[in-house]
Amino acid sequence: MQHLSAEEIRRAFSLEHERVTLSPDGYHHAAVLVPLVFKHGTVQLLLTKRTDLVETHKGQVSFPGGMVDAGDADIIQTALREAEEEIGLPSSSVESVGLLDDLATPTGFVITPVVGLIHALPPLSPNPDEVAEVFCVPLEFFAAPNAGRSEQREAKGKRYDIWYYDFGGHLIWGATAMIARSLLKRLHLI
């Protein structure tokens, strides 16, 4: 995989692109930060493993994020606020570059992924009630030809392709895997 620069990522998000936005009845709106960390000459996705204490998606790998609050100025602020609350990532450390398509989950959420660049990852302080672990996965791992597998599942009368990736003892699947794939498509890596 080619080495991606911050400028190439910015350019991919500056190009004219019609973003899919969703607002189905009965769904909760949430935002996640898709943090791209420049580390050791590579671009890596920062992910979290949720604790067993959280209300939903216990023990799963996810991006930092959560529900939109009435006081949030916009969806970008939601993602940045949640990342700071969950892992102690100061919003001043993140350069927001754009949004990926909304994703509706079978569990009743519409997620807006906010892509952010982190040029120097500061020390993090995960909230022990929400986050069991913070780790990074090289973006090239997801772009490798034999990486991941998909299965079809049905939920609420709809069929979904669910992707699974195994990395370092972590199972990355569902919405997190779909968002990673959406990012790779936007960057023309798959």
PDB file of C-alpha atoms in Angstrom:
ATOM      1  CA  MET A   1       0.000   0.000   0.000  1.00  0.00           C
ATOM      2  CA  GLN A   2       1.238   3.457  -0.827  1.00  0.00           C
ATOM      3  CA  HIS A   3       2.239   5.738   2.021  1.00  0.00           C
ATOM      4  CA  LEU A   4      -0.605   8.218   2.588  1.00  0.00           C
ATOM      5  CA  SER A   5       0.187  11.782   3.489  1.00  0.00           C
ATOM      6  CA  ALA A   6      -2.025  14.140   5.444  1.00  0.00           C
ATOM      7  CA  GLU A   7      -2.390  16.223   2.282  1.00  0.00           C
ATOM      8  CA  GLU A   8      -3.659  13.224   0.281  1.00  0.00           C
ATOM      9  CA  ILE A   9      -6.228  12.472   2.968  1.00  0.00           C
ATOM     10  CA  ARG A  10      -7.341  16.116   3.084  1.00  0.00           C
ATOM     11  CA  ARG A  11      -7.635  16.136  -0.713  1.00  0.00           C
ATOM     12  CA  ALA A  12      -9.819  12.991  -0.690  1.00  0.00           C
ATOM     13  CA  PHE A  13     -12.258  14.805   1.588  1.00  0.00           C
ATOM     14  CA  SER A  14     -12.126  18.108  -0.284  1.00  0.00           C
ATOM     15  CA  LEU A  15     -13.285  16.558  -3.561  1.00  0.00           C
ATOM     16  CA  GLU A  16     -16.938  16.945  -4.487  1.00  0.00           C
ATOM     17  CA  HIS A  17     -18.725  14.012  -2.883  1.00  0.00           C
ATOM     18  CA  GLU A  18     -22.410  13.563  -2.188  1.00  0.00           C
ATOM     19  CA  ARG A  19     -22.555  12.240   1.355  1.00  0.00           C
ATOM     20  CA  VAL A  20     -25.347   9.860   2.351  1.00  0.00           C
ATOM     21  CA  THR A  21     -27.288  11.257   5.308  1.00  0.00           C
ATOM     22  CA  LEU A  22     -29.910   9.200   7.119  1.00  0.00           C
ATOM     23  CA  SER A  23     -32.655  10.042   9.609  1.00  0.00           C
ATOM     24  CA  PRO A  24     -35.034   7.079   9.916  1.00  0.00           C
ATOM     25  CA  ASP A  25     -37.801   7.345  12.509  1.00  0.00           C
ATOM     26  CA  GLY A  26     -37.003   5.844  15.883  1.00  0.00           C
ATOM     27  CA  TYR A  27     -33.233   5.823  15.451  1.00  0.00           C
ATOM     28  CA  HIS A  28     -30.826   7.608  17.808  1.00  0.00           C
ATOM     29  CA  HIS A  29     -28.242   9.875  16.197  1.00  0.00           C
ATOM     30  CA  ALA A  30     -24.617   9.382  17.214  1.00  0.00           C
ATOM     31  CA  ALA A  31     -21.199  10.439  15.998  1.00  0.00           C
ATOM     32  CA  VAL A  32     -17.852   8.680  16.139  1.00  0.00           C
ATOM     33  CA  LEU A  33     -14.384  10.052  15.635  1.00  0.00           C
ATOM     34  CA  VAL A  34     -12.370   8.084  13.065  1.00  0.00           C
ATOM     35  CA  PRO A  35      -8.890   9.070  14.292  1.00  0.00           C
ATOM     36  CA  LEU A  36      -6.080   8.639  11.787  1.00  0.00           C
ATOM     37  CA  VAL A  37      -2.805   8.688  13.700  1.00  0.00           C
ATOM     38  CA  PHE A  38       0.480   9.354  11.923  1.00  0.00           C
ATOM     39  CA  LYS A  39       2.842   7.020  13.746  1.00  0.00           C
ATOM     40  CA  HIS A  40       6.199   5.467  12.777  1.00  0.00           C
ATOM     41  CA  GLY A  41       5.775   6.455   9.125  1.00  0.00           C
ATOM     42  CA  THR A  42       2.354   4.838   8.815  1.00  0.00           C
ATOM     43  CA  VAL A  43      -1.256   5.905   9.111  1.00  0.00           C
ATOM     44  CA  GLN A  44      -3.071   4.024  11.838  1.00  0.00           C
ATOM     45  CA  LEU A  45      -6.678   3.874  12.995  1.00  0.00           C
ATOM     46  CA  LEU A  46      -7.125   4.480  16.711  1.00  0.00           C
ATOM     47  CA  LEU A  47      -9.732   2.144  18.182  1.00  0.00           C
ATOM     48  CA  THR A  48     -11.118   1.364  21.604  1.00  0.00           C
ATOM     49  CA  LYS A  49     -12.347  -1.767  23.298  1.00  0.00           C
ATOM     50  CA  ARG A  50     -15.458  -1.041  25.335  1.00  0.00           C
ATOM     51  CA  THR A  51     -15.777  -2.267  28.919  1.00  0.00           C
ATOM     52  CA  ASP A  52     -18.451  -4.653  30.125  1.00  0.00           C
ATOM     53  CA  LEU A  53     -19.896  -1.762  32.169  1.00  0.00           C
ATOM     54  CA  VAL A  54     -21.265   0.273  29.232  1.00  0.00           C
ATOM     55  CA  GLU A  55     -24.947   0.139  28.342  1.00  0.00           C
ATOM     56  CA  THR A  56     -24.575  -1.110  24.769  1.00  0.00           C
ATOM     57  CA  HIS A  57     -22.016  -3.036  22.705  1.00  0.00           C
ATOM     58  CA  LYS A  58     -20.225  -4.403  25.767  1.00  0.00           C
ATOM     59  CA  GLY A  59     -16.649  -5.572  25.135  1.00  0.00           C
ATOM     60  CA  GLN A  60     -16.748  -4.630  21.462  1.00  0.00           C
ATOM     61  CA  VAL A  61     -14.120  -2.758  19.466  1.00  0.00           C
ATOM     62  CA  SER A  62     -15.324   0.681  18.419  1.00  0.00           C
ATOM     63  CA  PHE A  63     -14.332   4.175  17.469  1.00  0.00           C
ATOM     64  CA  PRO A  64     -14.625   6.754  20.253  1.00  0.00           C
ATOM     65  CA  GLY A  65     -18.054   8.338  20.053  1.00  0.00           C
ATOM     66  CA  GLY A  66     -21.590   8.454  21.283  1.00  0.00           C
ATOM     67  CA  MET A  67     -24.987  10.091  21.240  1.00  0.00           C
ATOM     68  CA  VAL A  68     -25.585  13.633  20.045  1.00  0.00           C
ATOM     69  CA  ASP A  69     -26.269  15.998  22.971  1.00  0.00           C
ATOM     70  CA  ALA A  70     -28.628  18.965  22.635  1.00  0.00           C
ATOM     71  CA  GLY A  71     -25.748  21.300  23.573  1.00  0.00           C
ATOM     72  CA  ASP A  72     -23.470  20.121  20.742  1.00  0.00           C
ATOM     73  CA  ALA A  73     -22.959  22.823  18.098  1.00  0.00           C
ATOM     74  CA  ASP A  74     -22.686  20.206  15.315  1.00  0.00           C
ATOM     75  CA  ILE A  75     -21.855  16.575  14.620  1.00  0.00           C
ATOM     76  CA  ILE A  76     -18.117  17.291  14.619  1.00  0.00           C
ATOM     77  CA  GLN A  77     -18.353  18.687  18.139  1.00  0.00           C
ATOM     78  CA  THR A  78     -20.258  15.553  19.208  1.00  0.00           C
ATOM     79  CA  ALA A  79     -17.458  13.295  17.957  1.00  0.00           C
ATOM     80  CA  LEU A  80     -14.707  15.437  19.503  1.00  0.00           C
ATOM     81  CA  ARG A  81     -16.549  15.782  22.824  1.00  0.00           C
ATOM     82  CA  GLU A  82     -17.137  12.044  23.044  1.00  0.00           C
ATOM     83  CA  ALA A  83     -13.483  11.257  22.211  1.00  0.00           C
ATOM     84  CA  GLU A  84     -12.355  13.593  24.972  1.00  0.00           C
ATOM     85  CA  GLU A  85     -14.828  12.066  27.462  1.00  0.00           C
ATOM     86  CA  GLU A  86     -13.985   8.475  26.556  1.00  0.00           C
ATOM     87  CA  ILE A  87     -10.221   8.483  26.024  1.00  0.00           C
ATOM     88  CA  GLY A  88      -9.019  11.920  27.116  1.00  0.00           C
ATOM     89  CA  LEU A  89      -8.118  13.003  23.577  1.00  0.00           C
ATOM     90  CA  PRO A  90      -8.068  16.823  23.535  1.00  0.00           C
ATOM     91  CA  SER A  91     -10.008  18.202  20.575  1.00  0.00           C
ATOM     92  CA  SER A  92      -7.076  20.566  19.953  1.00  0.00           C
ATOM     93  CA  SER A  93      -5.028  17.470  18.951  1.00  0.00           C
ATOM     94  CA  VAL A  94      -7.439  16.575  16.137  1.00  0.00           C
ATOM     95  CA  GLU A  95      -7.670  18.117  12.675  1.00  0.00           C
ATOM     96  CA  SER A  96     -11.169  17.353  11.400  1.00  0.00           C
ATOM     97  CA  VAL A  97     -11.010  16.700   7.638  1.00  0.00           C
ATOM     98  CA  GLY A  98     -14.492  15.491   6.745  1.00  0.00           C
ATOM     99  CA  LEU A  99     -17.439  13.188   7.203  1.00  0.00           C
ATOM    100  CA  LEU A 100     -18.124   9.720   5.853  1.00  0.00           C
ATOM    101  CA  ASP A 101     -21.597   8.486   4.892  1.00  0.00           C
ATOM    102  CA  ASP A 102     -24.079   7.968   7.716  1.00  0.00           C
ATOM    103  CA  LEU A 103     -24.508   4.364   8.764  1.00  0.00           C
ATOM    104  CA  ALA A 104     -27.732   2.937  10.218  1.00  0.00           C
ATOM    105  CA  THR A 105     -27.181  -0.007  12.534  1.00  0.00           C
ATOM    106  CA  PRO A 106     -29.585  -2.857  13.248  1.00  0.00           C
ATOM    107  CA  THR A 107     -29.433  -1.762  16.908  1.00  0.00           C
ATOM    108  CA  GLY A 108     -31.236   1.525  16.168  1.00  0.00           C
ATOM    109  CA  PHE A 109     -28.448   4.072  15.750  1.00  0.00           C
ATOM    110  CA  VAL A 110     -27.540   6.364  12.864  1.00  0.00           C
ATOM    111  CA  ILE A 111     -23.809   6.970  13.112  1.00  0.00           C
ATOM    112  CA  THR A 112     -22.020   9.877  11.447  1.00  0.00           C
ATOM    113  CA  PRO A 113     -18.275   9.151  11.207  1.00  0.00           C
ATOM    114  CA  VAL A 114     -16.047  12.238  11.577  1.00  0.00           C
ATOM    115  CA  VAL A 115     -12.556  11.695  10.162  1.00  0.00           C
ATOM    116  CA  GLY A 116      -9.768  13.413  12.064  1.00  0.00           C
ATOM    117  CA  LEU A 117      -6.002  13.544  11.653  1.00  0.00           C
ATOM    118  CA  ILE A 118      -3.713  13.272  14.669  1.00  0.00           C
ATOM    119  CA  HIS A 119      -0.143  14.258  13.882  1.00  0.00           C
ATOM    120  CA  ALA A 120       1.179  13.735  17.430  1.00  0.00           C
ATOM    121  CA  LEU A 121      -0.823  11.450  19.690  1.00  0.00           C
ATOM    122  CA  PRO A 122      -0.832  12.934  23.190  1.00  0.00           C
ATOM    123  CA  PRO A 123      -0.926  10.762  26.309  1.00  0.00           C
ATOM    124  CA  LEU A 124      -4.470   9.432  26.691  1.00  0.00           C
ATOM    125  CA  SER A 125      -6.510   8.829  29.830  1.00  0.00           C
ATOM    126  CA  PRO A 126      -9.305   6.370  29.027  1.00  0.00           C
ATOM    127  CA  ASN A 127     -12.456   6.531  31.140  1.00  0.00           C
ATOM    128  CA  PRO A 128     -12.303   3.187  33.029  1.00  0.00           C
ATOM    129  CA  ASP A 129     -16.109   2.927  33.083  1.00  0.00           C
ATOM    130  CA  GLU A 130     -16.311   3.060  29.281  1.00  0.00           C
ATOM    131  CA  VAL A 131     -12.991   2.016  27.753  1.00  0.00           C
ATOM    132  CA  ALA A 132     -11.033  -1.130  28.581  1.00  0.00           C
ATOM    133  CA  GLU A 133      -8.276  -0.518  26.024  1.00  0.00           C
ATOM    134  CA  VAL A 134      -7.071   1.915  23.360  1.00  0.00           C
ATOM    135  CA  PHE A 135      -5.005   0.566  20.466  1.00  0.00           C
ATOM    136  CA  CYS A 136      -3.948   1.419  16.918  1.00  0.00           C
ATOM    137  CA  VAL A 137      -4.241  -0.664  13.762  1.00  0.00           C
ATOM    138  CA  PRO A 138      -2.271   0.219  10.619  1.00  0.00           C
ATOM    139  CA  LEU A 139      -4.646   1.328   7.875  1.00  0.00           C
ATOM    140  CA  GLU A 140      -2.789  -0.967   5.482  1.00  0.00           C
ATOM    141  CA  PHE A 141      -4.020  -3.957   7.540  1.00  0.00           C
ATOM    142  CA  PHE A 142      -7.615  -3.239   6.465  1.00  0.00           C
ATOM    143  CA  ALA A 143      -6.544  -2.625   2.842  1.00  0.00           C
ATOM    144  CA  ALA A 144      -4.676  -5.921   2.440  1.00  0.00           C
ATOM    145  CA  PRO A 145      -6.304  -8.137  -0.226  1.00  0.00           C
ATOM    146  CA  ASN A 146      -7.016 -11.067   2.121  1.00  0.00           C
ATOM    147  CA  ALA A 147      -7.908  -9.000   5.181  1.00  0.00           C
ATOM    148  CA  GLY A 148     -11.303  -9.567   6.677  1.00  0.00           C
ATOM    149  CA  ARG A 149     -14.271 -11.678   5.776  1.00  0.00           C
ATOM    150  CA  SER A 150     -17.953 -10.932   5.390  1.00  0.00           C
ATOM    151  CA  GLU A 151     -21.139 -12.754   6.285  1.00  0.00           C
ATOM    152  CA  GLN A 152     -24.733 -11.948   5.474  1.00  0.00           C
ATOM    153  CA  ARG A 153     -27.115 -11.459   8.377  1.00  0.00           C
ATOM    154  CA  GLU A 154     -30.711 -10.386   8.672  1.00  0.00           C
ATOM    155  CA  ALA A 155     -32.038  -7.862  11.180  1.00  0.00           C
ATOM    156  CA  LYS A 156     -35.389  -6.064  11.191  1.00  0.00           C
ATOM    157  CA  GLY A 157     -36.257  -7.595   7.828  1.00  0.00           C
ATOM    158  CA  LYS A 158     -33.113  -6.325   6.075  1.00  0.00           C
ATOM    159  CA  ARG A 159     -30.057  -8.243   4.939  1.00  0.00           C
ATOM    160  CA  TYR A 160     -26.652  -6.862   5.886  1.00  0.00           C
ATOM    161  CA  ASP A 161     -23.097  -7.720   4.897  1.00  0.00           C
ATOM    162  CA  ILE A 162     -21.220  -7.853   8.198  1.00  0.00           C
ATOM    163  CA  TRP A 163     -17.439  -7.570   7.999  1.00  0.00           C
ATOM    164  CA  TYR A 164     -14.991  -9.136  10.456  1.00  0.00           C
ATOM    165  CA  TYR A 165     -11.289  -8.432  10.943  1.00  0.00           C
ATOM    166  CA  ASP A 166      -9.003 -10.175  13.437  1.00  0.00           C
ATOM    167  CA  PHE A 167      -6.103  -8.021  14.612  1.00  0.00           C
ATOM    168  CA  GLY A 168      -3.828  -8.745  17.560  1.00  0.00           C
ATOM    169  CA  GLY A 169      -6.465 -10.709  19.468  1.00  0.00           C
ATOM    170  CA  HIS A 170      -9.176  -8.126  18.754  1.00  0.00           C
ATOM    171  CA  LEU A 171     -12.270  -8.886  16.695  1.00  0.00           C
ATOM    172  CA  ILE A 172     -13.202  -5.766  14.729  1.00  0.00           C
ATOM    173  CA  TRP A 173     -16.634  -6.179  13.209  1.00  0.00           C
ATOM    174  CA  GLY A 174     -20.038  -4.664  12.524  1.00  0.00           C
ATOM    175  CA  ALA A 175     -20.354  -0.879  12.328  1.00  0.00           C
ATOM    176  CA  THR A 176     -16.676  -0.349  13.196  1.00  0.00           C
ATOM    177  CA  ALA A 177     -15.547  -2.585  10.329  1.00  0.00           C
ATOM    178  CA  MET A 178     -18.046  -0.972   7.937  1.00  0.00           C
ATOM    179  CA  ILE A 179     -16.791   2.510   8.831  1.00  0.00           C
ATOM    180  CA  ALA A 180     -13.185   1.392   8.295  1.00  0.00           C
ATOM    181  CA  ARG A 181     -14.191   0.023   4.868  1.00  0.00           C
ATOM    182  CA  SER A 182     -16.038   3.249   4.023  1.00  0.00           C
ATOM    183  CA  LEU A 183     -12.864   5.182   4.839  1.00  0.00           C
ATOM    184  CA  LEU A 184     -10.745   2.884   2.653  1.00  0.00           C
ATOM    185  CA  LYS A 185     -13.168   3.352  -0.251  1.00  0.00           C
ATOM    186  CA  ARG A 186     -13.098   7.128   0.175  1.00  0.00           C
ATOM    187  CA  LEU A 187      -9.283   7.027   0.089  1.00  0.00           C
ATOM    188  CA  HIS A 188      -9.377   4.659  -2.940  1.00  0.00           C
ATOM    189  CA  LEU A 189      -7.509   1.923  -1.051  1.00  0.00           C
ATOM    190  CA  ILE A 190     -10.054  -0.837  -1.797  1.00  0.00           C
TER     191      ILE A 190
END
